[in-house]
Amino acid sequence: MCCEVCCVGNYKYQCPKCSIKYCSVACYKKHSSACQSKTTTIQEQTNKLEKDTERRKNGESVDAENDRIPDDRLQLLRSDDRLLVCLRNVHLRNLLSHLDRSSNPAEDILSLMMEPIFVEFVDNCLRVVKT
């Protein structure tokens, strides 16, 4: 069970806010600054997703081109250590499989945002593609 911050040491502690596992005070300090802004980011994303879902229900178009991620950025997801650690979690893989088969993915994503492991996965994906 490796630390989800440095991926070097074995984790001994868990963040009380987001449940990420870390091995040392140094890793906690590194993580805690990002964890503080995580709530705002998730709330902003949830609000946008809710608005887009409402627009779709009302038959309005949602500009997907602005949300498109270039292929070269997507390729970076394959090699990110923290993302790979998340994907070792069987529960997360089951959630993603369910989402992949969903007939209403936008609504399912809203409910999945209550799952800490899913939120961690999404945050790691966003961190990689936005850097």
PDB file of C-alpha atoms in Angstrom:
ATOM      1  CA  MET A   1       0.000   0.000   0.000  1.00  0.00           C
ATOM      2  CA  CYS A   2       2.007   2.954  -1.227  1.00  0.00           C
ATOM      3  CA  CYS A   3       1.591   6.608  -0.336  1.00  0.00           C
ATOM      4  CA  GLU A   4      -0.794   8.333  -2.776  1.00  0.00           C
ATOM      5  CA  VAL A   5       1.246  11.536  -2.657  1.00  0.00           C
ATOM      6  CA  CYS A   6       4.815  10.373  -3.278  1.00  0.00           C
ATOM      7  CA  CYS A   7       4.201   6.743  -4.355  1.00  0.00           C
ATOM      8  CA  VAL A   8       7.444   5.795  -2.592  1.00  0.00           C
ATOM      9  CA  GLY A   9       6.712   4.944   1.036  1.00  0.00           C
ATOM     10  CA  ASN A  10       3.915   2.843   2.464  1.00  0.00           C
ATOM     11  CA  TYR A  11       1.036   4.941   3.727  1.00  0.00           C
ATOM     12  CA  LYS A  12       0.449   5.261   7.468  1.00  0.00           C
ATOM     13  CA  TYR A  13      -2.078   8.110   7.591  1.00  0.00           C
ATOM     14  CA  GLN A  14      -5.263   9.203   5.880  1.00  0.00           C
ATOM     15  CA  CYS A  15      -6.475  12.752   5.175  1.00  0.00           C
ATOM     16  CA  PRO A  16      -9.653  13.439   7.168  1.00  0.00           C
ATOM     17  CA  LYS A  17     -11.046  15.681   4.402  1.00  0.00           C
ATOM     18  CA  CYS A  18     -10.620  13.535   1.312  1.00  0.00           C
ATOM     19  CA  SER A  19      -9.312  10.156   2.564  1.00  0.00           C
ATOM     20  CA  ILE A  20      -6.118  10.232   0.497  1.00  0.00           C
ATOM     21  CA  LYS A  21      -3.442   8.046   2.093  1.00  0.00           C
ATOM     22  CA  TYR A  22       0.015   9.454   2.816  1.00  0.00           C
ATOM     23  CA  CYS A  23       3.218   8.333   4.515  1.00  0.00           C
ATOM     24  CA  SER A  24       4.761  11.352   6.223  1.00  0.00           C
ATOM     25  CA  VAL A  25       4.396  14.907   7.448  1.00  0.00           C
ATOM     26  CA  ALA A  26       6.112  16.117   4.266  1.00  0.00           C
ATOM     27  CA  CYS A  27       3.526  14.333   2.108  1.00  0.00           C
ATOM     28  CA  TYR A  28       0.693  15.637   4.296  1.00  0.00           C
ATOM     29  CA  LYS A  29       1.931  19.214   3.879  1.00  0.00           C
ATOM     30  CA  LYS A  30       2.283  18.757   0.134  1.00  0.00           C
ATOM     31  CA  HIS A  31      -1.228  17.322  -0.088  1.00  0.00           C
ATOM     32  CA  SER A  32      -2.978  19.650   2.374  1.00  0.00           C
ATOM     33  CA  SER A  33      -2.453  22.767   0.268  1.00  0.00           C
ATOM     34  CA  ALA A  34      -4.118  21.070  -2.704  1.00  0.00           C
ATOM     35  CA  CYS A  35      -6.818  19.535  -0.530  1.00  0.00           C
ATOM     36  CA  GLN A  36      -7.972  22.969   0.673  1.00  0.00           C
ATOM     37  CA  SER A  37      -8.893  24.049  -2.847  1.00  0.00           C
ATOM     38  CA  LYS A  38     -10.315  20.674  -3.827  1.00  0.00           C
ATOM     39  CA  THR A  39     -13.735  21.412  -2.293  1.00  0.00           C
ATOM     40  CA  THR A  40     -14.128  24.581  -4.331  1.00  0.00           C
ATOM     41  CA  THR A  41     -13.036  22.871  -7.520  1.00  0.00           C
ATOM     42  CA  ILE A  42     -15.423  19.971  -7.018  1.00  0.00           C
ATOM     43  CA  GLN A  43     -18.286  22.326  -6.184  1.00  0.00           C
ATOM     44  CA  GLU A  44     -17.606  24.399  -9.298  1.00  0.00           C
ATOM     45  CA  GLN A  45     -17.500  21.262 -11.465  1.00  0.00           C
ATOM     46  CA  THR A  46     -20.693  19.919  -9.894  1.00  0.00           C
ATOM     47  CA  ASN A  47     -22.498  23.220 -10.491  1.00  0.00           C
ATOM     48  CA  LYS A  48     -21.425  23.287 -14.150  1.00  0.00           C
ATOM     49  CA  LEU A  49     -22.457  19.671 -14.635  1.00  0.00           C
ATOM     50  CA  GLU A  50     -25.864  20.352 -13.063  1.00  0.00           C
ATOM     51  CA  LYS A  51     -26.393  23.378 -15.319  1.00  0.00           C
ATOM     52  CA  ASP A  52     -25.359  21.399 -18.417  1.00  0.00           C
ATOM     53  CA  THR A  53     -27.690  18.556 -17.425  1.00  0.00           C
ATOM     54  CA  GLU A  54     -30.571  21.021 -17.040  1.00  0.00           C
ATOM     55  CA  ARG A  55     -29.805  22.514 -20.455  1.00  0.00           C
ATOM     56  CA  ARG A  56     -29.840  19.070 -22.053  1.00  0.00           C
ATOM     57  CA  LYS A  57     -33.169  18.243 -20.369  1.00  0.00           C
ATOM     58  CA  ASN A  58     -34.613  21.484 -21.787  1.00  0.00           C
ATOM     59  CA  GLY A  59     -33.360  20.584 -25.256  1.00  0.00           C
ATOM     60  CA  GLU A  60     -30.676  23.262 -25.282  1.00  0.00           C
ATOM     61  CA  SER A  61     -27.274  22.487 -26.753  1.00  0.00           C
ATOM     62  CA  VAL A  62     -24.213  22.464 -24.569  1.00  0.00           C
ATOM     63  CA  ASP A  63     -20.980  23.661 -26.146  1.00  0.00           C
ATOM     64  CA  ALA A  64     -18.891  20.499 -25.857  1.00  0.00           C
ATOM     65  CA  GLU A  65     -16.033  21.929 -27.934  1.00  0.00           C
ATOM     66  CA  ASN A  66     -14.936  24.163 -25.046  1.00  0.00           C
ATOM     67  CA  ASP A  67     -14.642  21.103 -22.820  1.00  0.00           C
ATOM     68  CA  ARG A  68     -12.697  19.001 -25.314  1.00  0.00           C
ATOM     69  CA  ILE A  69      -9.240  17.850 -24.198  1.00  0.00           C
ATOM     70  CA  PRO A  70      -6.514  17.477 -26.853  1.00  0.00           C
ATOM     71  CA  ASP A  71      -5.327  13.909 -27.507  1.00  0.00           C
ATOM     72  CA  ASP A  72      -1.763  14.626 -26.395  1.00  0.00           C
ATOM     73  CA  ARG A  73      -3.062  15.694 -22.951  1.00  0.00           C
ATOM     74  CA  LEU A  74      -5.230  12.575 -22.729  1.00  0.00           C
ATOM     75  CA  GLN A  75      -2.207  10.374 -23.440  1.00  0.00           C
ATOM     76  CA  LEU A  76      -0.577  11.708 -20.249  1.00  0.00           C
ATOM     77  CA  LEU A  77      -3.270   9.957 -18.212  1.00  0.00           C
ATOM     78  CA  ARG A  78      -1.747   6.568 -19.086  1.00  0.00           C
ATOM     79  CA  SER A  79       1.474   7.195 -17.211  1.00  0.00           C
ATOM     80  CA  ASP A  80       0.425   9.210 -14.156  1.00  0.00           C
ATOM     81  CA  ASP A  81       1.442   7.385 -10.959  1.00  0.00           C
ATOM     82  CA  ARG A  82      -1.318   8.775  -8.732  1.00  0.00           C
ATOM     83  CA  LEU A  83      -3.953   7.908 -11.296  1.00  0.00           C
ATOM     84  CA  LEU A  84      -2.597   4.376 -11.604  1.00  0.00           C
ATOM     85  CA  VAL A  85      -2.754   4.007  -7.812  1.00  0.00           C
ATOM     86  CA  CYS A  86      -6.423   5.043  -7.893  1.00  0.00           C
ATOM     87  CA  LEU A  87      -7.158   2.523 -10.621  1.00  0.00           C
ATOM     88  CA  ARG A  88      -5.867  -0.313  -8.452  1.00  0.00           C
ATOM     89  CA  ASN A  89      -8.996   0.158  -6.354  1.00  0.00           C
ATOM     90  CA  VAL A  90     -11.584  -2.502  -7.296  1.00  0.00           C
ATOM     91  CA  HIS A  91     -14.474  -0.346  -6.074  1.00  0.00           C
ATOM     92  CA  LEU A  92     -13.417   2.515  -8.364  1.00  0.00           C
ATOM     93  CA  ARG A  93     -13.099   0.161 -11.335  1.00  0.00           C
ATOM     94  CA  ASN A  94     -16.623  -1.129 -10.647  1.00  0.00           C
ATOM     95  CA  LEU A  95     -17.965   2.436 -10.453  1.00  0.00           C
ATOM     96  CA  LEU A  96     -16.289   3.316 -13.755  1.00  0.00           C
ATOM     97  CA  SER A  97     -17.664   0.188 -15.429  1.00  0.00           C
ATOM     98  CA  HIS A  98     -21.162   1.076 -14.246  1.00  0.00           C
ATOM     99  CA  LEU A  99     -20.729   4.638 -15.517  1.00  0.00           C
ATOM    100  CA  ASP A 100     -19.498   3.353 -18.877  1.00  0.00           C
ATOM    101  CA  ARG A 101     -22.707   1.316 -19.290  1.00  0.00           C
ATOM    102  CA  SER A 102     -24.988   4.069 -17.979  1.00  0.00           C
ATOM    103  CA  SER A 103     -27.899   5.349 -20.020  1.00  0.00           C
ATOM    104  CA  ASN A 104     -27.711   8.659 -18.139  1.00  0.00           C
ATOM    105  CA  PRO A 105     -24.019   9.354 -17.434  1.00  0.00           C
ATOM    106  CA  ALA A 106     -24.450  13.036 -16.489  1.00  0.00           C
ATOM    107  CA  GLU A 107     -26.856  12.152 -13.688  1.00  0.00           C
ATOM    108  CA  ASP A 108     -24.720   9.211 -12.560  1.00  0.00           C
ATOM    109  CA  ILE A 109     -21.619  11.406 -12.384  1.00  0.00           C
ATOM    110  CA  LEU A 110     -23.457  13.722 -10.000  1.00  0.00           C
ATOM    111  CA  SER A 111     -24.171  10.849  -7.635  1.00  0.00           C
ATOM    112  CA  LEU A 112     -20.647   9.432  -8.043  1.00  0.00           C
ATOM    113  CA  MET A 113     -19.228  12.756  -6.865  1.00  0.00           C
ATOM    114  CA  MET A 114     -20.329  11.658  -3.369  1.00  0.00           C
ATOM    115  CA  GLU A 115     -17.869   8.737  -3.560  1.00  0.00           C
ATOM    116  CA  PRO A 116     -14.451   9.838  -2.204  1.00  0.00           C
ATOM    117  CA  ILE A 117     -12.495   7.425  -4.424  1.00  0.00           C
ATOM    118  CA  PHE A 118     -14.310   8.706  -7.528  1.00  0.00           C
ATOM    119  CA  VAL A 119     -13.628  12.331  -6.531  1.00  0.00           C
ATOM    120  CA  GLU A 120      -9.961  11.492  -6.025  1.00  0.00           C
ATOM    121  CA  PHE A 121      -9.860   9.829  -9.457  1.00  0.00           C
ATOM    122  CA  VAL A 122     -11.512  12.822 -11.147  1.00  0.00           C
ATOM    123  CA  ASP A 123      -9.202  15.271  -9.384  1.00  0.00           C
ATOM    124  CA  ASN A 124      -6.167  13.295 -10.525  1.00  0.00           C
ATOM    125  CA  CYS A 125      -7.466  13.224 -14.099  1.00  0.00           C
ATOM    126  CA  LEU A 126      -8.040  16.967 -14.053  1.00  0.00           C
ATOM    127  CA  ARG A 127      -4.634  17.611 -12.496  1.00  0.00           C
ATOM    128  CA  VAL A 128      -2.947  15.705 -15.331  1.00  0.00           C
ATOM    129  CA  VAL A 129      -4.842  17.250 -18.247  1.00  0.00           C
ATOM    130  CA  LYS A 130      -4.724  20.809 -16.901  1.00  0.00           C
ATOM    131  CA  THR A 131      -0.957  20.901 -16.283  1.00  0.00           C
TER     132      THR A 131
END
